[in-house]
C-alpha positions as YAML, in Angstrom:
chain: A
units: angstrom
residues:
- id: 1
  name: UNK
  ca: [174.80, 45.69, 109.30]
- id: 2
  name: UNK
  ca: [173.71, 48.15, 106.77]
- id: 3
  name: UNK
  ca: [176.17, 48.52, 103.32]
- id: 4
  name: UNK
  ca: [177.52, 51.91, 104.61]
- id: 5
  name: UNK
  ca: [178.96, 50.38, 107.60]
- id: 6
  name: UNK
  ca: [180.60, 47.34, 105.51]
- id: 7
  name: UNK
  ca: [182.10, 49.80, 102.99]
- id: 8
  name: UNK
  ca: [183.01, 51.73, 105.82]
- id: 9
  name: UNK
  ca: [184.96, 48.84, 107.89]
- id: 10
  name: UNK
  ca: [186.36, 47.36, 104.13]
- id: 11
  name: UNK
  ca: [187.89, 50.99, 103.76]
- id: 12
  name: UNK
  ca: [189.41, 51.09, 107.11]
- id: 13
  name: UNK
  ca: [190.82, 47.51, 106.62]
- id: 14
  name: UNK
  ca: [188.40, 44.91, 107.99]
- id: 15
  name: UNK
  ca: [187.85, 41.65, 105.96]
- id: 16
  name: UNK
  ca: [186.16, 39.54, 107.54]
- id: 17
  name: UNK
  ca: [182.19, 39.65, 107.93]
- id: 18
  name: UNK
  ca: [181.27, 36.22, 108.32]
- id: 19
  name: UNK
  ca: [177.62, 35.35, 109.35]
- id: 20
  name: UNK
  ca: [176.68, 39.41, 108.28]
- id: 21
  name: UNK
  ca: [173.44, 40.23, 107.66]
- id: 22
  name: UNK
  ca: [173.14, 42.29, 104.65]
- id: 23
  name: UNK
  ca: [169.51, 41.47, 103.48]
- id: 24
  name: UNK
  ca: [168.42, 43.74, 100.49]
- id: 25
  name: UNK
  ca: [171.69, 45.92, 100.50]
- id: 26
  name: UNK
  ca: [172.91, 48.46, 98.37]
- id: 27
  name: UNK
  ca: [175.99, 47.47, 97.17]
- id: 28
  name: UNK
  ca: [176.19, 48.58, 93.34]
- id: 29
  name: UNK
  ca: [179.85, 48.83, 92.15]
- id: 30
  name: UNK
  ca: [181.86, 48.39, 95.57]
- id: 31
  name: UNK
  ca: [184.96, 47.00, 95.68]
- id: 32
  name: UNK
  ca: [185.42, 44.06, 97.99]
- id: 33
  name: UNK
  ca: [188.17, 42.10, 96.98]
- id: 34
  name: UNK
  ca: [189.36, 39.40, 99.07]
- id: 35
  name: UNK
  ca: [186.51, 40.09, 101.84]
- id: 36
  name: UNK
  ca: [185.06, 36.50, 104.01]
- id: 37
  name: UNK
  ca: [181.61, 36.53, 103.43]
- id: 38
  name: UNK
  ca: [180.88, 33.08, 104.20]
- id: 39
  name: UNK
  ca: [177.73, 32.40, 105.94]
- id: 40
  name: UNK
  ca: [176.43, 35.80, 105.09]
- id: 41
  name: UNK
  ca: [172.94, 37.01, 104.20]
- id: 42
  name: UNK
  ca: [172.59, 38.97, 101.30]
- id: 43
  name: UNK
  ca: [169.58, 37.54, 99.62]
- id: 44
  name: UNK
  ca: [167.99, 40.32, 96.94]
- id: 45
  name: UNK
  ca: [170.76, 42.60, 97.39]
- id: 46
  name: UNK
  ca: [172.18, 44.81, 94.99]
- id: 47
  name: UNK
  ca: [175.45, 43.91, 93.59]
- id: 48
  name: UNK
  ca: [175.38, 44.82, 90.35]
- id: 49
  name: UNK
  ca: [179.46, 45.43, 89.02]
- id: 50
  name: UNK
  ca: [180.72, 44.74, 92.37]
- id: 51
  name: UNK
  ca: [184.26, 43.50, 92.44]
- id: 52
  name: UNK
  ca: [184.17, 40.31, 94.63]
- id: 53
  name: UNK
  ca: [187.21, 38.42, 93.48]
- id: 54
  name: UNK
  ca: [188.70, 35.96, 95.41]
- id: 55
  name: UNK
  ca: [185.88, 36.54, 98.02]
- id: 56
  name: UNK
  ca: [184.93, 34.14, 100.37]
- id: 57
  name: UNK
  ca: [181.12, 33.23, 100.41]
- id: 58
  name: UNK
  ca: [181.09, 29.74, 100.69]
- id: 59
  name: UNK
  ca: [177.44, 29.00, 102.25]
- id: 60
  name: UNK
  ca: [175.99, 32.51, 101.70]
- id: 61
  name: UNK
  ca: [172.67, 33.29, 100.87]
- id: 62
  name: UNK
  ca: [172.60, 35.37, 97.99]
- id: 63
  name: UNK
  ca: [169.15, 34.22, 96.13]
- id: 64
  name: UNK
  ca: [167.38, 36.53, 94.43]
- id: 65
  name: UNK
  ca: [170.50, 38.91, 94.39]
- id: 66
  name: UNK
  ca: [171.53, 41.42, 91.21]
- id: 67
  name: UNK
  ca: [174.77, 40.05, 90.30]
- id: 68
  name: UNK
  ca: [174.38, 41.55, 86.70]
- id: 69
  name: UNK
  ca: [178.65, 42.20, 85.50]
- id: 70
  name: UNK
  ca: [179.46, 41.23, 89.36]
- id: 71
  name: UNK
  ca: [183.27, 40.18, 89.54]
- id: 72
  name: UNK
  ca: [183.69, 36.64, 91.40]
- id: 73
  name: UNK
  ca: [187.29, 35.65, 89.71]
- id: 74
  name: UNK
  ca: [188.71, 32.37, 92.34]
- id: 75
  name: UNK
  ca: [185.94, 33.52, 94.91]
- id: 76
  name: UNK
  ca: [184.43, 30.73, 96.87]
- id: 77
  name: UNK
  ca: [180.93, 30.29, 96.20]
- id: 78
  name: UNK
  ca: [180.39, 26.45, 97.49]
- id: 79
  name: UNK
  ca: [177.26, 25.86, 98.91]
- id: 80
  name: UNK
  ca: [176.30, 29.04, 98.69]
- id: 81
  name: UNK
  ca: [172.47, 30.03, 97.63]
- id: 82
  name: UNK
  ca: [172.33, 31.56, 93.98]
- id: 83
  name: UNK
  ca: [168.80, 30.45, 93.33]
- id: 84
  name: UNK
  ca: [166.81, 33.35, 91.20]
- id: 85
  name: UNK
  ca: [170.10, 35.50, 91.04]
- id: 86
  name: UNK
  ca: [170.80, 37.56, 88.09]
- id: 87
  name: UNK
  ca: [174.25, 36.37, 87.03]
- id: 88
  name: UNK
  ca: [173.88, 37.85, 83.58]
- id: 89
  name: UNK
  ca: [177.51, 38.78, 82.15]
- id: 90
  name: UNK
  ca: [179.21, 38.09, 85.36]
- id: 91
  name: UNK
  ca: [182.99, 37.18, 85.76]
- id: 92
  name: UNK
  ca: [183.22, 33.74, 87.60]
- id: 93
  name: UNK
  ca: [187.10, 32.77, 86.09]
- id: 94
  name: UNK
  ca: [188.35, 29.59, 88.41]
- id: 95
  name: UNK
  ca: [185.57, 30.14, 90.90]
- id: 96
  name: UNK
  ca: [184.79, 27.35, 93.19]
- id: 97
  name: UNK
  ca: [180.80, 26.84, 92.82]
- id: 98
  name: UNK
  ca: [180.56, 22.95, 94.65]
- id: 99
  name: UNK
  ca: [177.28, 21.74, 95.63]
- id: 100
  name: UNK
  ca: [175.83, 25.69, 94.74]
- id: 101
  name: UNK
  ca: [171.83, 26.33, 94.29]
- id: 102
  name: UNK
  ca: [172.02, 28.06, 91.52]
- id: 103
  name: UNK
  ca: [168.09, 26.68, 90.47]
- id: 104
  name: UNK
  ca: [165.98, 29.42, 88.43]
- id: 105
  name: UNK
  ca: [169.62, 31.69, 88.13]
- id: 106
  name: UNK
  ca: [170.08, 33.46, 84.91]
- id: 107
  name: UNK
  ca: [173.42, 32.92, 83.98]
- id: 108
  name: UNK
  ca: [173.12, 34.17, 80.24]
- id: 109
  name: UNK
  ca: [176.27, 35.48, 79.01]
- id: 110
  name: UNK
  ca: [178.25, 34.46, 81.82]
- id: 111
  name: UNK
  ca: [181.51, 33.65, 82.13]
- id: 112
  name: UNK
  ca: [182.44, 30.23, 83.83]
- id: 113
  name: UNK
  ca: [185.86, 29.35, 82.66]
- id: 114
  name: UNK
  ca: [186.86, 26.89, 84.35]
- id: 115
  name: UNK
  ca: [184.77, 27.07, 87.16]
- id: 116
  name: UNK
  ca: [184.49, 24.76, 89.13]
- id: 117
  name: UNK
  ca: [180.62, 23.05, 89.55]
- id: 118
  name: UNK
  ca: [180.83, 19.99, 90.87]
- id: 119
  name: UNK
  ca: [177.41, 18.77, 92.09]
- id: 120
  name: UNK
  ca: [175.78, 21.94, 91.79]
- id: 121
  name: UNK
  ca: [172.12, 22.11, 91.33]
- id: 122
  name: UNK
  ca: [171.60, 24.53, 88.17]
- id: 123
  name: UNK
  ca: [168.14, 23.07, 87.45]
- id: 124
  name: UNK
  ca: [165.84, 25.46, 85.35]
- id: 125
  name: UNK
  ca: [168.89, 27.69, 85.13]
- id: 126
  name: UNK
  ca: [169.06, 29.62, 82.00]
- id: 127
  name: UNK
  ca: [172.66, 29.47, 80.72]
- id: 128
  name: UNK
  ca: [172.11, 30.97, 77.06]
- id: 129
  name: UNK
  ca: [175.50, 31.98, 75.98]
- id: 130
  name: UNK
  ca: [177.45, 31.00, 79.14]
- id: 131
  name: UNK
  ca: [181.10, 30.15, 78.55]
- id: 132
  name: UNK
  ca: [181.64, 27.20, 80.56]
- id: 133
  name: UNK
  ca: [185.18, 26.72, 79.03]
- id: 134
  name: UNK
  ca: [187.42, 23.97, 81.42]
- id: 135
  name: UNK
  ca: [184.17, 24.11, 83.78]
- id: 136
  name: UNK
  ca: [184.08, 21.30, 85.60]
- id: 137
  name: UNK
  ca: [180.48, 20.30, 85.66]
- id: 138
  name: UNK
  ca: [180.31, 16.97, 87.11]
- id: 139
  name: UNK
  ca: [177.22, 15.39, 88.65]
- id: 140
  name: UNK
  ca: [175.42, 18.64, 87.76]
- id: 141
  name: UNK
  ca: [171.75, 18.47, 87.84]
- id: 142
  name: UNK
  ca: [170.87, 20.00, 84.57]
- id: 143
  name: UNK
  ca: [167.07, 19.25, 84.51]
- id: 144
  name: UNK
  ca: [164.90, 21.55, 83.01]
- id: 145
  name: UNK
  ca: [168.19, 24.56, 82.26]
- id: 146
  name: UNK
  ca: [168.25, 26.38, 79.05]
- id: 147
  name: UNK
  ca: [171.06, 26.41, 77.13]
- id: 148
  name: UNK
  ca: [171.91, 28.53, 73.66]
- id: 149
  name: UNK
  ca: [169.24, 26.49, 71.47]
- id: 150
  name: UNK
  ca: [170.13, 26.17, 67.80]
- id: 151
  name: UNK
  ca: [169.60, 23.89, 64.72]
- id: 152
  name: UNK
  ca: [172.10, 22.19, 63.25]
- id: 153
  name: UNK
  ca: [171.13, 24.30, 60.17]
- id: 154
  name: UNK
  ca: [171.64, 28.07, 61.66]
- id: 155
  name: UNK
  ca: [175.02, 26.63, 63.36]
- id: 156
  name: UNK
  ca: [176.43, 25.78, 59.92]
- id: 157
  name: UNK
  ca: [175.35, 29.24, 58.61]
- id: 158
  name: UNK
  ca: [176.71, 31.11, 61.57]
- id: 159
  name: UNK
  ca: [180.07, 29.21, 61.06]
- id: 160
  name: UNK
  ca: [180.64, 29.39, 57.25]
- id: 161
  name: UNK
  ca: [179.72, 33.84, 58.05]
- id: 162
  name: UNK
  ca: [182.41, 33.30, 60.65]
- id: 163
  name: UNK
  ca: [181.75, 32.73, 63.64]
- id: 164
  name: UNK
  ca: [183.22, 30.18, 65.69]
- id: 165
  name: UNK
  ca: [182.27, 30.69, 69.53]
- id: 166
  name: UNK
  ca: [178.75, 28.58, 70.47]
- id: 167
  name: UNK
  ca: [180.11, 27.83, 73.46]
- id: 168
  name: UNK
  ca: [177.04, 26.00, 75.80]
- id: 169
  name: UNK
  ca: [174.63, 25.76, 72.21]
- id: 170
  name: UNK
  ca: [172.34, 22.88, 73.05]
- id: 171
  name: UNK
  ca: [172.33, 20.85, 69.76]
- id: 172
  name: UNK
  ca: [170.96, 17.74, 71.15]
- id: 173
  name: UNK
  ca: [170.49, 14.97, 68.07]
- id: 174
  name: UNK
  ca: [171.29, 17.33, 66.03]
- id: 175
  name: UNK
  ca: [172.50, 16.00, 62.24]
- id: 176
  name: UNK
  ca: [176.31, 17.84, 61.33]
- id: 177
  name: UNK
  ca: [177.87, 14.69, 59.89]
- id: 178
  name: UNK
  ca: [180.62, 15.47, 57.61]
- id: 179
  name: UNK
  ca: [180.42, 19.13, 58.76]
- id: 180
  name: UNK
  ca: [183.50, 21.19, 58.99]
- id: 181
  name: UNK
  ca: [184.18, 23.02, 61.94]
- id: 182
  name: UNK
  ca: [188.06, 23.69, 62.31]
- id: 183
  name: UNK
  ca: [188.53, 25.36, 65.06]
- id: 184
  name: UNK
  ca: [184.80, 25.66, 66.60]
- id: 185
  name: UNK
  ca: [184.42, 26.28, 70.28]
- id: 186
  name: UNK
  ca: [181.24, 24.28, 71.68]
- id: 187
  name: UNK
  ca: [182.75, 24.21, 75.16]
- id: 188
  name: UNK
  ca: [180.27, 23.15, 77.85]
- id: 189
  name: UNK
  ca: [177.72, 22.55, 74.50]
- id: 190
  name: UNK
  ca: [175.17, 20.15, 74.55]
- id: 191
  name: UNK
  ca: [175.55, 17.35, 71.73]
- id: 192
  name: UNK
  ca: [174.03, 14.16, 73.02]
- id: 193
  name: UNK
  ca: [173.08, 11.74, 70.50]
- id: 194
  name: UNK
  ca: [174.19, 14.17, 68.01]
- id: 195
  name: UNK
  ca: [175.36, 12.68, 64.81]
- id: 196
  name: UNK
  ca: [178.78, 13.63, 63.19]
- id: 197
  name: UNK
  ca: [179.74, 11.38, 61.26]
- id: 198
  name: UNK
  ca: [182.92, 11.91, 59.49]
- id: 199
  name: UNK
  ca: [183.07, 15.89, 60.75]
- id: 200
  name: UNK
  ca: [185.86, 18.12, 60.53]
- id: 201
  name: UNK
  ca: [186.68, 19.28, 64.27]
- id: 202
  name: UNK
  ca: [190.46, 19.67, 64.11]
- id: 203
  name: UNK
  ca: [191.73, 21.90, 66.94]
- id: 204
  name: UNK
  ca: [187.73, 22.56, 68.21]
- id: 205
  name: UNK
  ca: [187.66, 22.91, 71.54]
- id: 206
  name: UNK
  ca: [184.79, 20.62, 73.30]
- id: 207
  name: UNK
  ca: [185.87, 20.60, 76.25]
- id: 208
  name: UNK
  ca: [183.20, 19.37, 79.12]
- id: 209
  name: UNK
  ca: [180.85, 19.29, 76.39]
- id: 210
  name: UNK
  ca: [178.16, 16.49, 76.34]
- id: 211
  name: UNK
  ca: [178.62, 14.36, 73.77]
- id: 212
  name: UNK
  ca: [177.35, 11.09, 75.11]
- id: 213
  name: UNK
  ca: [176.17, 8.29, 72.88]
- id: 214
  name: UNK
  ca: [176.97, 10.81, 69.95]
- id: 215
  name: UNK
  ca: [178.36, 9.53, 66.60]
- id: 216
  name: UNK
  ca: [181.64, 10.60, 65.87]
- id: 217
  name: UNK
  ca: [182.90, 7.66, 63.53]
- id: 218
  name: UNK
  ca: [185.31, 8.45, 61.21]
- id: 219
  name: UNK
  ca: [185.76, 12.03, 62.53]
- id: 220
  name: UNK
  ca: [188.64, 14.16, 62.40]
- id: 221
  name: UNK
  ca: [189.24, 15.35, 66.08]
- id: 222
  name: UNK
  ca: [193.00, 15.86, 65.78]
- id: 223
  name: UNK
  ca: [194.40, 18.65, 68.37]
- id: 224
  name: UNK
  ca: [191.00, 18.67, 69.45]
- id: 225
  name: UNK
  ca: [190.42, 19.33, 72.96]
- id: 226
  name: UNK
  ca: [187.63, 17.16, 74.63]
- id: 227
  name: UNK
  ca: [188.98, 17.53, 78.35]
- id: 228
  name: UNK
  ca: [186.51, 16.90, 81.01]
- id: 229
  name: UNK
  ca: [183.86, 16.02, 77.95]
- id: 230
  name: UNK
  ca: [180.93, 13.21, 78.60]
- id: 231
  name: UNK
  ca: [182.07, 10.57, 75.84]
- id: 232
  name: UNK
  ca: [180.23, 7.51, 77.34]
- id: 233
  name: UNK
  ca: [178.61, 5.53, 74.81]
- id: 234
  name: UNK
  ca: [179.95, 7.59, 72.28]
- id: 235
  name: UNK
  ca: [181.03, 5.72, 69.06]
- id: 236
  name: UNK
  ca: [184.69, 7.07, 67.66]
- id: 237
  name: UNK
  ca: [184.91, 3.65, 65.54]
- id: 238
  name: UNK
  ca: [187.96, 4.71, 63.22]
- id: 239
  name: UNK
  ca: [188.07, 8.69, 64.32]
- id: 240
  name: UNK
  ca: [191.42, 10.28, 63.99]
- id: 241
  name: UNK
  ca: [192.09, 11.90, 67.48]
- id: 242
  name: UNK
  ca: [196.41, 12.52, 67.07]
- id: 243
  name: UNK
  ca: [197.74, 14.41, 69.78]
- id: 244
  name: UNK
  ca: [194.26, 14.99, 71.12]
- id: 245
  name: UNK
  ca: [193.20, 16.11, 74.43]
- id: 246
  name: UNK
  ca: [190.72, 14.15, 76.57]
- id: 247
  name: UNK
  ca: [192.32, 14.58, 80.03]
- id: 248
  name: UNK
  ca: [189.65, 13.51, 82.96]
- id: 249
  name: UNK
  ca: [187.34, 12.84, 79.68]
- id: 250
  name: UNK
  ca: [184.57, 10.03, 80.95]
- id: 251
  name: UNK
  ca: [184.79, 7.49, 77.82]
- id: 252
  name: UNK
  ca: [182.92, 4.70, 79.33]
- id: 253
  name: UNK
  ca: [181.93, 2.05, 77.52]
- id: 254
  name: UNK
  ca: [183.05, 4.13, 74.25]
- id: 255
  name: UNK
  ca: [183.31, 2.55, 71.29]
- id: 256
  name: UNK
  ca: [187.21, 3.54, 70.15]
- id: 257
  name: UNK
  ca: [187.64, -0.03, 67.72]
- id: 258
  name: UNK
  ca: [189.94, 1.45, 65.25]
- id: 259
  name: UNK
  ca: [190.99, 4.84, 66.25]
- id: 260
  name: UNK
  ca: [194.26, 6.81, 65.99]
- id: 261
  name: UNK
  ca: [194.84, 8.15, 69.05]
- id: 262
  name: UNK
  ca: [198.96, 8.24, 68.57]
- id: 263
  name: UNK
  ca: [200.34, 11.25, 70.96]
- id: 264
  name: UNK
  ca: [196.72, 11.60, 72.73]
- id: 265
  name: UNK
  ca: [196.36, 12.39, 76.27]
- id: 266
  name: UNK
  ca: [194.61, 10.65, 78.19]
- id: 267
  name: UNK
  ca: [195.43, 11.26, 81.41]
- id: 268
  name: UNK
  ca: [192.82, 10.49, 84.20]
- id: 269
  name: UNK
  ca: [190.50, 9.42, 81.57]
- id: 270
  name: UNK
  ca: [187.94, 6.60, 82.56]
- id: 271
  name: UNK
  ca: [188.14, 3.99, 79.52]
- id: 272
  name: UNK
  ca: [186.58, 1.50, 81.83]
- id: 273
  name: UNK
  ca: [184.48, -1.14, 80.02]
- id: 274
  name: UNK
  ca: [185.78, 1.11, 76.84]
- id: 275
  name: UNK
  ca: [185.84, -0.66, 73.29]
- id: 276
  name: UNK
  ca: [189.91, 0.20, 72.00]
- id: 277
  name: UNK
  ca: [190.26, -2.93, 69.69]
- id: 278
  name: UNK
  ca: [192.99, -2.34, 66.97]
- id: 279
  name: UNK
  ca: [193.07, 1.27, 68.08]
- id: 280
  name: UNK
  ca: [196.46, 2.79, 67.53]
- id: 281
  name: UNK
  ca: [197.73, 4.91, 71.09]
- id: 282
  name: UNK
  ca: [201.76, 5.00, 70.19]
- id: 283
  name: UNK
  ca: [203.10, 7.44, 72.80]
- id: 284
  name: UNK
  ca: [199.61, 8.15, 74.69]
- id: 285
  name: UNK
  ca: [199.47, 9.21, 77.79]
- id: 286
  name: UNK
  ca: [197.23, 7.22, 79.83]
- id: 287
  name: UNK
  ca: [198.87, 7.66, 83.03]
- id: 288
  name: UNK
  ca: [195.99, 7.79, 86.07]
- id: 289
  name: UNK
  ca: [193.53, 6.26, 83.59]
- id: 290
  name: UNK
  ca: [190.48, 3.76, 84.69]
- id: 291
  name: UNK
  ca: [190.82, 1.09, 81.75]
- id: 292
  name: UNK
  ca: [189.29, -1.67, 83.63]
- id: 293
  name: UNK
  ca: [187.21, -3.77, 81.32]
- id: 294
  name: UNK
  ca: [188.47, -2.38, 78.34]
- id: 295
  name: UNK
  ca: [188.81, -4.10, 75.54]
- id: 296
  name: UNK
  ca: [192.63, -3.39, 73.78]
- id: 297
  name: UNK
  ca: [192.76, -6.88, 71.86]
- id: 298
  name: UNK
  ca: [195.01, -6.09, 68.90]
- id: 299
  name: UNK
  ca: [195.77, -2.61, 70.19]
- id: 300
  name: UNK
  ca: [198.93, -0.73, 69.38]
- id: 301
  name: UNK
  ca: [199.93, -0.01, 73.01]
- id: 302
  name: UNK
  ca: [202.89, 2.10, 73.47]
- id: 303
  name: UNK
  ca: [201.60, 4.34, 76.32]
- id: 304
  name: UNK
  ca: [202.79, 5.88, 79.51]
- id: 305
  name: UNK
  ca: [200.72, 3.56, 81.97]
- id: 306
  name: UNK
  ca: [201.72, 5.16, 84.86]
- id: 307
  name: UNK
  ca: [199.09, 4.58, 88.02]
- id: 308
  name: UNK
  ca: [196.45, 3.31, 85.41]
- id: 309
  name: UNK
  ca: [194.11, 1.29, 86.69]
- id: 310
  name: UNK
  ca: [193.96, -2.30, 84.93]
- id: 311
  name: UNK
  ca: [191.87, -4.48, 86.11]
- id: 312
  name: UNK
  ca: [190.06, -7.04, 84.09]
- id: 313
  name: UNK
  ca: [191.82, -5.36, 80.57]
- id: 314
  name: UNK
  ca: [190.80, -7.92, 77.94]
- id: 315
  name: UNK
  ca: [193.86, -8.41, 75.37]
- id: 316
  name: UNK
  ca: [196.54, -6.60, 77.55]
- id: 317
  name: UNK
  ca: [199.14, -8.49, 80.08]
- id: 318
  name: UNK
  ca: [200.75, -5.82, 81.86]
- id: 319
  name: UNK
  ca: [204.84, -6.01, 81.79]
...
């Protein structure tokens, strides 16, 4: 069908064009809100500023599309083909983006909060910028995508002129130990193997950032959020993490020996294998946790253990 005849059916009520082949359509700044697109062909069309919300186009083929400021709030995108889209600036709030080919998209200044990305390929992808706030990102292939590349140096500067927001920066072994960044946002940022040793991140908000086999002894991480974050490997030997966040956070075989983690939540964390000798966790919340094969000899355990999984828990007999 050509784009007249879609805008002409949405106007007159119709929703659903399933399997439609719109192939190189002009769609720039339509409103289709709510329309089933799943299945549909619209591979290098034109939807620059479109409003798409809550659109369904789960399995659609929309590679090499414009998608520049195109609105996708809670649409369904899994499985759909994104691969050499433009994506720049566009609205994806809460969209569902499973198992997506979004390979070769540029996704520079977009906005992914929490979206949800679970096994999607975004190899090569260039996500300079992206806010991938609460994204779940999951078994995402990664390889090869560009992300908002910065020294540890210019990240620094940028904070102590102000700014906080680096959300996605790719700071990979980069040295900030003992840096203060109250408040930061490096959502979704790349930090593995970085080293901050004794930093300030009270009330930053990491959340499904990469921080895996990072150094984060002796770091202040209280009200931090670290939800959905890669922690494996990561060492948090005496870090201060009070009333932290780290809900669905994958910590294992983290080394937590000596940490404060009173008030923390921990909720669907995996801790399996996880290191939490002498760690303090008075009123944690570790309810739907994986903490088999941790290690809580000489922990301070006064937790909500609800549905945790315990199996093989060295130094713990459960009541």
């Amino acid at each position: 069908m050509t784009a007249q005849e879609l805008l002409a059916a949405y106007a007159a009520g119709q929703r659903d064009f399933k399997g439609a082949d719109l192939r190189g359509a002009k769609l720039f700044r339509a409103e289709l809100i709510g329309v089933d697109l799943s299945g549909a062909d619209l591979s290098g069309a034109d939807l620059k500023q479109t409003q798409l919300d809550k659109a369904n186009l789960s399995g659609a083929n929309l590679s090499g599309a414009n998608l520049h400021c195109t609105f996708f709030n809670e649409a369904n995108l899994s499985g759909a083909n994104l691969s050499g889209a433009n994506l720049t600036d566009a609205h994806l709030k809460d969209a569902n983006l499973t198992k997506a080919g979004l390979s070769q998209t540029n996704l520079a200044y977009t906005y992914l909060y929490g979206t949800n990305l679970l096994e999607a390929d975004l190899s090569g992808a260039d996500l300079s910028n992206a806010d991938l706030s609460n994204a779940d990102l999951y078994e995402v292939e990664l390889s090869d995508a560009k992300f908002f590349l910065m020294t540890a140096e210019e990240l620094l500067a940028a904070y102590a002129a102000g700014q906080i927001g680096f959300q996605g920066a790719d700071l990979r072994g980069a040295d900030l130990s003992g840096a203060i960044l109250i408040r930061v946002n490096l959502s979704g940022a790349l930090l593995f193997r970085a080293n901050l040793k004794g930093a300030d991140l009270r009330e930053a908000n990491l959340s499904s950032a990469n921080l895996r086999e990072a150094d984060l002894s002796d770091a202040y991480l209280s009200y931090a959020d670290l939800s959905e974050a890669g922690l494996g490997r990561v060492n948090l030997t005496d870090a201060i993490l009070r009333d932290v966040n780290l809900r669905g956070a994958d910590l294992r075989d983290a080394n937590l020996r000596d940490a404060s983690l009173n008030h923390a939540d921990l909720s669907g964390a995996n801790l399996s294998s996880a290191n939490l000798r002498e760690a303090y966790l008075s009123d944690a919340n570790l309810s739907y946790a994986d903490l088999s094969g941790a290690d809580l000899t000489g922990a301070f355990l006064k937790a909500d253990l609800t549905d945790a999984i315990l199996t093989n828990v060295i130094g713990y007999t459960p009541q």
